[in-house]
Coordinates of C-alpha atoms in Angstrom, one line a residue:
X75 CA -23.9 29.7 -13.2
X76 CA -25.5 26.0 -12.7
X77 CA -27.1 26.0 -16.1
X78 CA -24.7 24.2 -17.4
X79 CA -24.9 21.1 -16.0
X80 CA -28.6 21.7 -13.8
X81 CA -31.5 21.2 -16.3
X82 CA -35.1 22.2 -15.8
X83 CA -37.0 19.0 -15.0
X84 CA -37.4 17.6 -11.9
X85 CA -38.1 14.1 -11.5
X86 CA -41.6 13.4 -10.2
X87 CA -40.3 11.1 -7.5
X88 CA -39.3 14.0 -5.8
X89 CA -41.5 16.8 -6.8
X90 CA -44.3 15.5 -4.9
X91 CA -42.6 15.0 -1.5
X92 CA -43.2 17.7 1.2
X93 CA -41.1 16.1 3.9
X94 CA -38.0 13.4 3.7
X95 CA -38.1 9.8 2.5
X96 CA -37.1 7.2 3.8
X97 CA -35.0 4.8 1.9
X98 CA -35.0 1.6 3.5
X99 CA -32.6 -0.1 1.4
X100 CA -30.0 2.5 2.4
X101 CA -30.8 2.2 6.3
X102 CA -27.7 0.6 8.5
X103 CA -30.5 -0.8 10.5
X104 CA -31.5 -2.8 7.5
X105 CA -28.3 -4.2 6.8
X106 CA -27.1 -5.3 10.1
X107 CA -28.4 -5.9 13.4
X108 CA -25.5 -6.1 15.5
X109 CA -25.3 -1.9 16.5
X110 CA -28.7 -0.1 16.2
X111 CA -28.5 3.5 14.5
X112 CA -31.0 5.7 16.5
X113 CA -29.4 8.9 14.6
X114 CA -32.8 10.0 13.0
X115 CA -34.1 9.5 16.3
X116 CA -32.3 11.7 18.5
X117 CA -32.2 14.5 16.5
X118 CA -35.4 14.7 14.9
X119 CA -37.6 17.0 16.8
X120 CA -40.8 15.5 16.2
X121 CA -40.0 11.8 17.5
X122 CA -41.8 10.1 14.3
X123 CA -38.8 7.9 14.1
X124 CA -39.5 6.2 17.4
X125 CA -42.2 3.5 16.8
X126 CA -40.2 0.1 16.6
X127 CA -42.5 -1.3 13.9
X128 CA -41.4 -1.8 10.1
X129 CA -44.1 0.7 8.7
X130 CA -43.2 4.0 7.8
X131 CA -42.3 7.1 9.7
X132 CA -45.6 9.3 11.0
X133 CA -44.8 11.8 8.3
X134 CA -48.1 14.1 9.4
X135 CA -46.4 15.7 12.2
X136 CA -43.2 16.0 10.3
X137 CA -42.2 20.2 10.1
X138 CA -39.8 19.2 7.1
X139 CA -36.8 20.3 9.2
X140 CA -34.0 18.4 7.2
X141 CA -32.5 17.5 10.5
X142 CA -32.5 13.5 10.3
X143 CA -31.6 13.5 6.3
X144 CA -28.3 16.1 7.2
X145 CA -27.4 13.9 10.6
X146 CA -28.1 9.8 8.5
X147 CA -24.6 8.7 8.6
X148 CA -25.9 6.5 5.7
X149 CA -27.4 8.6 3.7
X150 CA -30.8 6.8 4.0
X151 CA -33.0 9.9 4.0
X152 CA -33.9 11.1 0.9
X153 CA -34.4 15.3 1.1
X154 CA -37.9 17.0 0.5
X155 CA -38.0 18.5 -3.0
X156 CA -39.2 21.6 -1.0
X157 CA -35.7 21.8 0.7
X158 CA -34.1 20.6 -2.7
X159 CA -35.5 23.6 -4.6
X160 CA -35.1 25.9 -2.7
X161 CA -30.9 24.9 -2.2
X162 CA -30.6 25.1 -5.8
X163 CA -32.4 28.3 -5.6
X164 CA -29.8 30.0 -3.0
X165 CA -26.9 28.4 -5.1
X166 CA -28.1 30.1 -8.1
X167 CA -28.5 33.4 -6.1
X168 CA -26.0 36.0 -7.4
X169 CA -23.1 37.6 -5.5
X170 CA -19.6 36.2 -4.1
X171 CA -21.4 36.0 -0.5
X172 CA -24.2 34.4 0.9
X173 CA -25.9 34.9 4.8
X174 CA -27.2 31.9 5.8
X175 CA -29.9 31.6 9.1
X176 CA -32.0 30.1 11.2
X177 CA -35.4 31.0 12.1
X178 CA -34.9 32.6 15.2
X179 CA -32.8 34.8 14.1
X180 CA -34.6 38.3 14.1
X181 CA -32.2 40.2 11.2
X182 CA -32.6 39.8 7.9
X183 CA -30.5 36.8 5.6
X184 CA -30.3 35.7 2.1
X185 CA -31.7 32.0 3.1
X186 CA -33.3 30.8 6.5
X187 CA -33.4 27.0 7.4
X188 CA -35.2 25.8 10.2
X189 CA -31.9 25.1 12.0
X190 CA -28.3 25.2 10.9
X191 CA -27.5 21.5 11.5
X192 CA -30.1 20.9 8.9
X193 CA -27.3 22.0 6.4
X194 CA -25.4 18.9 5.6
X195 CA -21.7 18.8 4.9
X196 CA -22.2 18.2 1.5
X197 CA -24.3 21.0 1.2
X198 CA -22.5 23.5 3.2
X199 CA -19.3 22.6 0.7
X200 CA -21.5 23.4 -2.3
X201 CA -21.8 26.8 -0.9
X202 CA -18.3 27.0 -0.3
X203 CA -17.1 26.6 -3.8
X204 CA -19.4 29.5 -4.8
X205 CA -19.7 32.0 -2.3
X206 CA -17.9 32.9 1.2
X207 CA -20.3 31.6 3.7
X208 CA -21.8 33.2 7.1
X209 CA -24.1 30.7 9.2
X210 CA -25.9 32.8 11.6
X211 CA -28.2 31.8 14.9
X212 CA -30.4 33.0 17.7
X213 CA -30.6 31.8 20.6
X214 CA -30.3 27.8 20.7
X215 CA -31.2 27.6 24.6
X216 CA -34.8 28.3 23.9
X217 CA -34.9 26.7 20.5
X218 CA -36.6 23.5 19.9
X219 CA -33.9 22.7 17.8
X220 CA -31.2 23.2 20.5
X221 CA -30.0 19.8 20.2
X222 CA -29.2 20.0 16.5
X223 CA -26.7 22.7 16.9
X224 CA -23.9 20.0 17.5
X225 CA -25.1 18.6 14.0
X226 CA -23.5 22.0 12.8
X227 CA -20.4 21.5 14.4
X228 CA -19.7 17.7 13.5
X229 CA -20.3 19.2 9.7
X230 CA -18.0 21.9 10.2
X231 CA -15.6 19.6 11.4
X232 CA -15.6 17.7 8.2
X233 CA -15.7 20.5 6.0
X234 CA -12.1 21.7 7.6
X235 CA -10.9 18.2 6.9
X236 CA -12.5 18.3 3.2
X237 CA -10.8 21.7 2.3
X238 CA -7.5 23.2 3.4
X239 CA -7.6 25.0 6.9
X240 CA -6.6 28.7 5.2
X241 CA -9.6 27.8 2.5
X242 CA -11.7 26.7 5.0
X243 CA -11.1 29.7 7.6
X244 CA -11.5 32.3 5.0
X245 CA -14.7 30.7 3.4
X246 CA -16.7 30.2 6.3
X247 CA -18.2 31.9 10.0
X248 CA -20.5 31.5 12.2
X249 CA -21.9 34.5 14.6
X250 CA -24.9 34.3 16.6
X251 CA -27.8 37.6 16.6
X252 CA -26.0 38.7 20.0
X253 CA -22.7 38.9 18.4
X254 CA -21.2 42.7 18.3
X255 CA -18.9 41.7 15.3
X256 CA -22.1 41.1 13.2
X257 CA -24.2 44.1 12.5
X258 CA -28.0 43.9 10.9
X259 CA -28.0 47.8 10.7
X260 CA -28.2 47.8 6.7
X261 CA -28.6 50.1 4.4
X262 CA -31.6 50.5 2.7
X263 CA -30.5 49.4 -0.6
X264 CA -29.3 46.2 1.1
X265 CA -32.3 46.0 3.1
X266 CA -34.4 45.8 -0.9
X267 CA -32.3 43.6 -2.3
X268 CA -32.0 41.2 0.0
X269 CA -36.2 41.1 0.5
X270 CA -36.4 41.4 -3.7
X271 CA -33.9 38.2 -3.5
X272 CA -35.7 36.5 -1.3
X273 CA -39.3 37.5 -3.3
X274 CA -38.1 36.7 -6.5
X275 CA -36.5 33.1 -6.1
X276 CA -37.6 30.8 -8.7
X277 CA -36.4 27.4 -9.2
X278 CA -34.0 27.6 -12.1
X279 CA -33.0 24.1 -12.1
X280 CA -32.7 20.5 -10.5
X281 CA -29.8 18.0 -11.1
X282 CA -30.1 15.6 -13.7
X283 CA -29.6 12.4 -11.7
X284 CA -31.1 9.7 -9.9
X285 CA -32.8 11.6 -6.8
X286 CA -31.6 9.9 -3.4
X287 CA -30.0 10.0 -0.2
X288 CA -26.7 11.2 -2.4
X289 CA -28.7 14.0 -4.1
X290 CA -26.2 16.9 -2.3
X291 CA -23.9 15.1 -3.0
X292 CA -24.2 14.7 -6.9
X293 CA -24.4 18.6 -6.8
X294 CA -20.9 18.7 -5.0
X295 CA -19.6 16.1 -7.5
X296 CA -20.3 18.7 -10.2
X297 CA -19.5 21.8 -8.6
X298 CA -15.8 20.0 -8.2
X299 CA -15.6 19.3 -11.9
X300 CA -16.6 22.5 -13.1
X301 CA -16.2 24.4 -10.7
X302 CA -13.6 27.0 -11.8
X303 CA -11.9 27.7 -7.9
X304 CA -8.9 27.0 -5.9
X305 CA -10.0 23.7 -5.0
X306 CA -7.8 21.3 -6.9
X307 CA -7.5 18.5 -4.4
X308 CA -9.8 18.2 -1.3
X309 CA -9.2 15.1 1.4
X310 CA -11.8 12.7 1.4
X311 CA -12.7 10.7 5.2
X312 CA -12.8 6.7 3.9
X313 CA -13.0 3.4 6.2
X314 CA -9.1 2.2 6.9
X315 CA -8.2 -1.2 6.2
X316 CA -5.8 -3.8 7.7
X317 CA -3.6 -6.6 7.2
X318 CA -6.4 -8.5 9.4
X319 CA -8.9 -8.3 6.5
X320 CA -9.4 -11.7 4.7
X321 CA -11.7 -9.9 1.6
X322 CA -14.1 -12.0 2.3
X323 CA -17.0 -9.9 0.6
X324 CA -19.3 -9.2 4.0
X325 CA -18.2 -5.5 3.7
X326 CA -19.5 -5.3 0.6
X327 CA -22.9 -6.9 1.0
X328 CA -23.5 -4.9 4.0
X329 CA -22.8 -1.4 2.5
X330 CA -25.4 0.7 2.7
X331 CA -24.9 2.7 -0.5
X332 CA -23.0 -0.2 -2.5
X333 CA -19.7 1.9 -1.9
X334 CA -17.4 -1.5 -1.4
X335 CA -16.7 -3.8 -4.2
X336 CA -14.6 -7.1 -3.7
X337 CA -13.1 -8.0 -7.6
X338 CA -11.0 -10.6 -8.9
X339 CA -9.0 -10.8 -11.3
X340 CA -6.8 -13.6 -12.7
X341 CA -4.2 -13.6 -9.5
X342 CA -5.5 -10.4 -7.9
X343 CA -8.1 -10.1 -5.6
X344 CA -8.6 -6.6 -3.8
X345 CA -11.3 -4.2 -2.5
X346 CA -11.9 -0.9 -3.8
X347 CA -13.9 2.0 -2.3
X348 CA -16.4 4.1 -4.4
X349 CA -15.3 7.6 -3.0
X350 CA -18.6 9.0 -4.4
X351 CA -20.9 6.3 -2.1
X352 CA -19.0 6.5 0.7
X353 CA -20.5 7.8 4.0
X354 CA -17.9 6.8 6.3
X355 CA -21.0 5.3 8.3
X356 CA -18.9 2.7 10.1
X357 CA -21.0 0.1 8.9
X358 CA -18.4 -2.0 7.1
X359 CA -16.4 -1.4 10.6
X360 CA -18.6 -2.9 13.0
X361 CA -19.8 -6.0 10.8
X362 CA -16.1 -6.9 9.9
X363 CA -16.0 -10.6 11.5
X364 CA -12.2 -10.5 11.3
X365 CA -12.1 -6.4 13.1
X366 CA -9.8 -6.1 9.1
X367 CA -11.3 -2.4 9.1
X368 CA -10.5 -0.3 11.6
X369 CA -11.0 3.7 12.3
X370 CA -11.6 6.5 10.0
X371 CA -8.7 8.3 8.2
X372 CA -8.6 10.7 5.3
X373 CA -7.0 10.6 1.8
X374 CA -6.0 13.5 -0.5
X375 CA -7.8 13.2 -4.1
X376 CA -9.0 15.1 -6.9
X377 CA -11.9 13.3 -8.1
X378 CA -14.1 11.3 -6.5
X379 CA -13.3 7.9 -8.3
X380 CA -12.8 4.2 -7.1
X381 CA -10.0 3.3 -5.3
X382 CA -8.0 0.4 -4.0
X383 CA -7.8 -0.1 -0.1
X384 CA -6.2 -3.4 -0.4
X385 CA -4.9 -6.4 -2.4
X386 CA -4.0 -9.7 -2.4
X387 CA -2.1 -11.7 -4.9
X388 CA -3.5 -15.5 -4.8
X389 CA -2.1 -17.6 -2.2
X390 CA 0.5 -14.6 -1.4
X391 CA 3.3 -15.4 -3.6
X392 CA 6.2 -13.5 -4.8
X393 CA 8.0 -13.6 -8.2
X394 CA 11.6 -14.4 -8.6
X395 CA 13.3 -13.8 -11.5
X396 CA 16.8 -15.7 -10.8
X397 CA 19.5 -13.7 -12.7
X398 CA 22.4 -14.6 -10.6
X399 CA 23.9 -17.7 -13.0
X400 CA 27.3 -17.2 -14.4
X401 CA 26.0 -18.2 -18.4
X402 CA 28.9 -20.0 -18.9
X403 CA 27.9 -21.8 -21.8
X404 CA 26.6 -18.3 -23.4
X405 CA 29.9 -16.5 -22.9
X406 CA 28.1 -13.1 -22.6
X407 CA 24.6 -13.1 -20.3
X408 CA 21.9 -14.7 -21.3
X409 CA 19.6 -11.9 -18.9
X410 CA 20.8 -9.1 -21.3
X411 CA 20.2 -10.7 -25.0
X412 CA 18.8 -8.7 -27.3
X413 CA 15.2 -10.2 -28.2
X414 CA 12.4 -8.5 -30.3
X415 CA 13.7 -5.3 -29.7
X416 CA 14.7 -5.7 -26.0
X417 CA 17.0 -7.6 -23.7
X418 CA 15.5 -11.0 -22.7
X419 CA 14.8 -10.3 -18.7
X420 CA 12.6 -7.7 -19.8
X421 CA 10.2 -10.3 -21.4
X422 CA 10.2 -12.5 -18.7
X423 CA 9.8 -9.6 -16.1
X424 CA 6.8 -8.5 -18.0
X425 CA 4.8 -11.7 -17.8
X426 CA 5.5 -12.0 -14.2
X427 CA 4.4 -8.7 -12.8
X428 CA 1.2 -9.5 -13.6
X429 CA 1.0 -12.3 -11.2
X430 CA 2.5 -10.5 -7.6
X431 CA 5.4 -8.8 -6.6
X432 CA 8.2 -8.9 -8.4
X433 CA 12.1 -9.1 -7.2
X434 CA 15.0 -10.0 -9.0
X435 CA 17.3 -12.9 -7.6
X436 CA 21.1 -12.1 -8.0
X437 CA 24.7 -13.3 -7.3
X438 CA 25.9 -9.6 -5.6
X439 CA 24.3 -6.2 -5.2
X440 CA 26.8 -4.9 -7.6
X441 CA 25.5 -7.2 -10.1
X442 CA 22.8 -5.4 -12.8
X443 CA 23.6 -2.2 -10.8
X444 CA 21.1 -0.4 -13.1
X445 CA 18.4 -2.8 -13.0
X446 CA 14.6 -1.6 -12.0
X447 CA 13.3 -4.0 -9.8
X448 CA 14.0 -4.8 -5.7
X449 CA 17.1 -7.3 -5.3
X450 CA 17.2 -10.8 -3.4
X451 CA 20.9 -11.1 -3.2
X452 CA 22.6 -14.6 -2.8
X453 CA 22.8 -15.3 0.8
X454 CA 24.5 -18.6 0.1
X455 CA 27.2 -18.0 -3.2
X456 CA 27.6 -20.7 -5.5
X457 CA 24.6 -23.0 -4.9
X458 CA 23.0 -22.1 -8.2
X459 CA 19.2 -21.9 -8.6
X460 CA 18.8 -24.0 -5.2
X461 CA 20.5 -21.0 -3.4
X462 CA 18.5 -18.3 -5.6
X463 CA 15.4 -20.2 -4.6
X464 CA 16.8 -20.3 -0.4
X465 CA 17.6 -16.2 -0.1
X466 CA 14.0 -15.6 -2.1
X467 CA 12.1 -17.6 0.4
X468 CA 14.3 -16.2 3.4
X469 CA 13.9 -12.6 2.6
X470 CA 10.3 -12.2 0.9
X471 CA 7.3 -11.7 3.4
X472 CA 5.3 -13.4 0.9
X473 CA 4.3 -17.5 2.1
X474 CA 6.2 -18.8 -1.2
X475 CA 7.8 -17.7 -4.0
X476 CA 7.3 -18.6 -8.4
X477 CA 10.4 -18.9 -9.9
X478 CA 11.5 -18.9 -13.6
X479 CA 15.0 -18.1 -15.2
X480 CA 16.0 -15.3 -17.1
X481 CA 16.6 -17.9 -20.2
X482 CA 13.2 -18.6 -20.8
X483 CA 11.8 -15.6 -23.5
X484 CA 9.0 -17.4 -24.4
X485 CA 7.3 -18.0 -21.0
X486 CA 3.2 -17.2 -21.6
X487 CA 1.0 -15.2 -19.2
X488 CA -1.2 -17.7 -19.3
X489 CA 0.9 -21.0 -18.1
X490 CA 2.3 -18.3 -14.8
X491 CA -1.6 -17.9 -14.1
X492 CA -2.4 -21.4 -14.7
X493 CA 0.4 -22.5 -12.3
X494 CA -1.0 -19.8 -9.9
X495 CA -4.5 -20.8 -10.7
X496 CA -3.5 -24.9 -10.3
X497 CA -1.3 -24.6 -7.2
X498 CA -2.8 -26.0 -3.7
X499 CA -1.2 -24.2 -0.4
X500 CA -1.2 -27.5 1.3
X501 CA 1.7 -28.7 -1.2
X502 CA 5.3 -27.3 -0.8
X503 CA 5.1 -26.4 -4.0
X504 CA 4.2 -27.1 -7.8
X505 CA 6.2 -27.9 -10.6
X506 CA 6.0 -28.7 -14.3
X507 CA 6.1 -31.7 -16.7
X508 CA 6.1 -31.9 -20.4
X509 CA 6.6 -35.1 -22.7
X510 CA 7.8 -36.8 -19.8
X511 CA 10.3 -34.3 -18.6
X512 CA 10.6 -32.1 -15.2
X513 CA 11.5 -28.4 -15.0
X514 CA 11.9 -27.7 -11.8
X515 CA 11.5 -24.0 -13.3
X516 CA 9.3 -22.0 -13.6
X517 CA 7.9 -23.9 -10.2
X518 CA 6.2 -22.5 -7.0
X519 CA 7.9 -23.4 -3.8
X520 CA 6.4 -22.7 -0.4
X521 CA 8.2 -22.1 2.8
X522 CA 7.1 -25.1 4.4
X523 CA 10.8 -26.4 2.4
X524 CA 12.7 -24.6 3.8
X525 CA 14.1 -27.0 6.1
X526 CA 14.9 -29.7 3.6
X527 CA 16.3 -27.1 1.2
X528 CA 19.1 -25.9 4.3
X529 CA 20.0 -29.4 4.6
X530 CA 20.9 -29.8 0.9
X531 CA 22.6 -26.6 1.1
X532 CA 24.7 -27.9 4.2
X533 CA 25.8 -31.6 2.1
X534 CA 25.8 -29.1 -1.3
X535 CA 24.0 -31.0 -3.0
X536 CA 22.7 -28.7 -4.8
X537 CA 20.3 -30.6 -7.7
X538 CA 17.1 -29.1 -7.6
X539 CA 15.2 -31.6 -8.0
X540 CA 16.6 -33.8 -6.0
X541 CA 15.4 -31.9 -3.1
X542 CA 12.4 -31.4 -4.9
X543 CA 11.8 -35.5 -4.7
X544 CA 12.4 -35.1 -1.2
X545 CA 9.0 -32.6 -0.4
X546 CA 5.1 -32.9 -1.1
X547 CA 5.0 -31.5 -4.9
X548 CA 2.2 -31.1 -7.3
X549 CA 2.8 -31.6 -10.9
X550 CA 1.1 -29.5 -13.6
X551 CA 1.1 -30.8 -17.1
X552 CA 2.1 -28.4 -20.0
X553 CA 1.6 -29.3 -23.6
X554 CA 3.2 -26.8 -25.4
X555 CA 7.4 -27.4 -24.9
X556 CA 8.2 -24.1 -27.2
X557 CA 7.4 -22.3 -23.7
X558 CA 10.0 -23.6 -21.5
X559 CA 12.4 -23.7 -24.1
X560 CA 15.7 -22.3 -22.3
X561 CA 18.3 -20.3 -24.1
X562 CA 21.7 -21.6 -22.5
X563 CA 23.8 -21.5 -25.6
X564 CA 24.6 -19.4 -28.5
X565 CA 23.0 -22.1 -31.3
X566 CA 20.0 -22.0 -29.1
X567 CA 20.4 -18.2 -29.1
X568 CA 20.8 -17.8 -32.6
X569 CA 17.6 -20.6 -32.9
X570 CA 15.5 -18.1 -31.1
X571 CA 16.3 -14.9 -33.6
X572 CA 15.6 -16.4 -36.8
X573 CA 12.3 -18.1 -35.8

């Protein structure tokens, strides 16, 4: 059953504990001040959560319930290694079904809990992978517990978004003691089992893993994996990101369970989710200064890995690959020479996906009708790369646009980065210099040109850099010259195989 991946040993942080902990690290009340969580207040019986003060909950009147650690959006509670045990125990139990109760319930169940909102989603899953599940209650008028019983319900909720609706509907039901459709008249036999089930529960085993507030949780992670059911994919709830998000890193200081993680990379910056951590606590929503995360939705996965709710490529740009020239001095075009094994667009293309989106700049939509990337056709015809350069900037959503030919094979990841790396927003753009001589391309050109560039167009004058002396450029230094070597002719063609 769980031998396989539940060993023996329980850690002795836990073993000792006959009520929750309290991890205070984990707490949204910890982390943020702006919305107070009074969760484990309202639900725990007992009040020991109400003193304001920093010290510790008033464990000595605590009845070990599991009410606030199932109900902590944030997982901050850490369960009782009584309640821990004996869940493993009724996982390991034998038998495709399992009748799970509360305590006022009179007839006789596999497993009794003080209440059934005490059973956690994650939990309550667990179960479901193994067994077909009946929750069963008395009567929650008289119950202390009465208020708990919409705990169940929020976690039922999420279970029939975690699994489908036919798995979840034939898995799981919930009857109460005055129910005709559920019987307690037993046979004997059953009657002995059951009791011998009950008197015989030992624990078998507690999960290798650090013991916290995700302890259920780690269970589920392996049931999943080795689980052998119709579960394949399962939808996971997760925070929902916006445009309005800036990554500015508060989400992820402010994450209770250090779900959130802001990286950068070269030209990428984006923030990815830890599926495993996250609670969908909100907590990330309400301390958003710029409202960039907004209300909970749900993703289908099959493992519970990191992934990507946004990205940003530095300073937004888009690269253009301009493959509309005629390669007159060629005769044949220069985009689809053969070099190293493969034509020379593909080289080019290659460095610059690295960097941002990628779109290919051509003459007509019939031109490269095969090609594998998003076309920026020539809105203006026969303006040459000042025309490429207009319809990129007209048609991208990005804020600018990096340039370079399709006649320059030896263009470097690293000088695309660099120029990325080097270029300040406040210019209209960047360009390069080596031994004294411009290249307009590769160069970064911003919007904010846009209307000089239109006028050029409308006198056709149609020099580059010409209207490049006409805007607010930077000028980036490049020392190696092999790089922007440009492959315009067949001698330079035939220089470039026989190096």
């Amino acid at each position: 059953m769980l031998e396989g991946f539940l060993g023996k040993a329980v850690l002795a942080q836990v073993l000792k504990q006959s009520h929750p902990v309290l991890l205070k690290e984990n707490c949204i009340n910890s982390k943020q001040k702006k919305v107070k969580c009074s969760v484990c207040q309202d639900v725990c019986p007992q009040q020991i959560y109400l003193s304001e003060s920093k010290q510790d909950p008033d464990w000595s009147t605590c009845q070990n319930c599991n009410l606030c650690v199932a109900a902590c959006p944030s997982r901050a509670l850490m369960s009782s290694s009584f309640n821990a045990e004996n869940f493993l125990k009724l996982l390991d139990m034998p038998g495709e079904k399992v009748t799970v109760s509360c305590c006022h319930f009179p007839g006789i169940s596999d497993f009794k809990v003080k209440c059934l909102g005490s059973l956690s989603w994650e939990m309550l899953a667990c179960l479901g992978l193994k067994k077909k599940v009946t929750l069963v209650h008395g009567l929650c008028e008289d119950c202390e517990y009465c208020g708990a019983f919409e705990l169940l319900k929020l976690n039922l909720n999420h279970l029939a978004i975690f699994f489908d609706t036919d798995y979840f509907r034939n898995t799981y039901s919930v009857q109460n003691d005055v129910d005709p459709s559920y019987s307690t008249n037993l046979s004997r036999r059953e009657l002995l089992i059951r009791a011998r089930r009950q008197s015989k529960l030992t624990i078998s085993s507690v999960v290798k893993a650090d013991v916290d507030g995700l302890f259920y949780r780690r269970i589920l992670q392996k049931l999943i994996q080795t689980e052998n059911s119709s579960v394949s994919t399962f939808r996971w709830i997760i925070p929902l990101v916006e445009d309005r998000c800036r990554l500015c890193g508060i989400c992820e200081k402010l994450c209770p369970q250090q779900a959130i993680h802001v990286t950068e990379n070269n030209c990428v910056k984006q923030l990815e989710l830890d599926l495993f951590r996250c609670n969908a606590c909100q907590t990330c929503q309400m301390t958003c200064p710029y409202h960039g995360i907004k209300e909970l939705g749900s993703i289908r996965v099959s493992a519970l890995n990191r992934r990507v709710l946004k990205q940003n490529w530095k300073h937004k740009l888009a690269m253009v690959l301009l493959m509309g020239g005629k390669s007159s001095r060629m005769h044949a075009d220069k985009a689809l020479l053969e070099y190293k094994g493969k034509p020379i667009w593909q080289h080019i293309a290659h460095v610059l996906r690295q960097c941002g989106p990628l779109y290919a700049s051509v003459a007509s939509a019939s031109q490269y009708p095969d090609l594998p990337l998003p076309k920026i056709i020539d809105s203006i015809s026969e303006a040459g790369p000042l025309g490429g350069i207009y319809s990129a900037l007209t048609q991208v959503k990005e804020e600018g646009v990096l340039v370079c030919p399709c006649d320059m094979p030896e263009v470097s990841p690293a000088l695309i980065q660099g120029m990325i790396q080097a270029y300040d927003p406040s210019y209209d753009g960047l360009i390069l210099c080596c031994k004294d001589r411009f290249y307009p391309v590769p160069g970064i050109y911003s919007k904010t040109m846009l209307p000089e560039i239109e006028k050029a167009l409308h006198w056709k004058q149609y020099k580059l850099l010409t209207c490049v002396q006409k805007n607010k450029f930077q000028i980036l230094e490049c020392r190696d010259e092999a790089l922007l070597m440009n492959v315009n002719t067949p001698k330079e063609y035939q220089q470039l195989t026989q190096e």
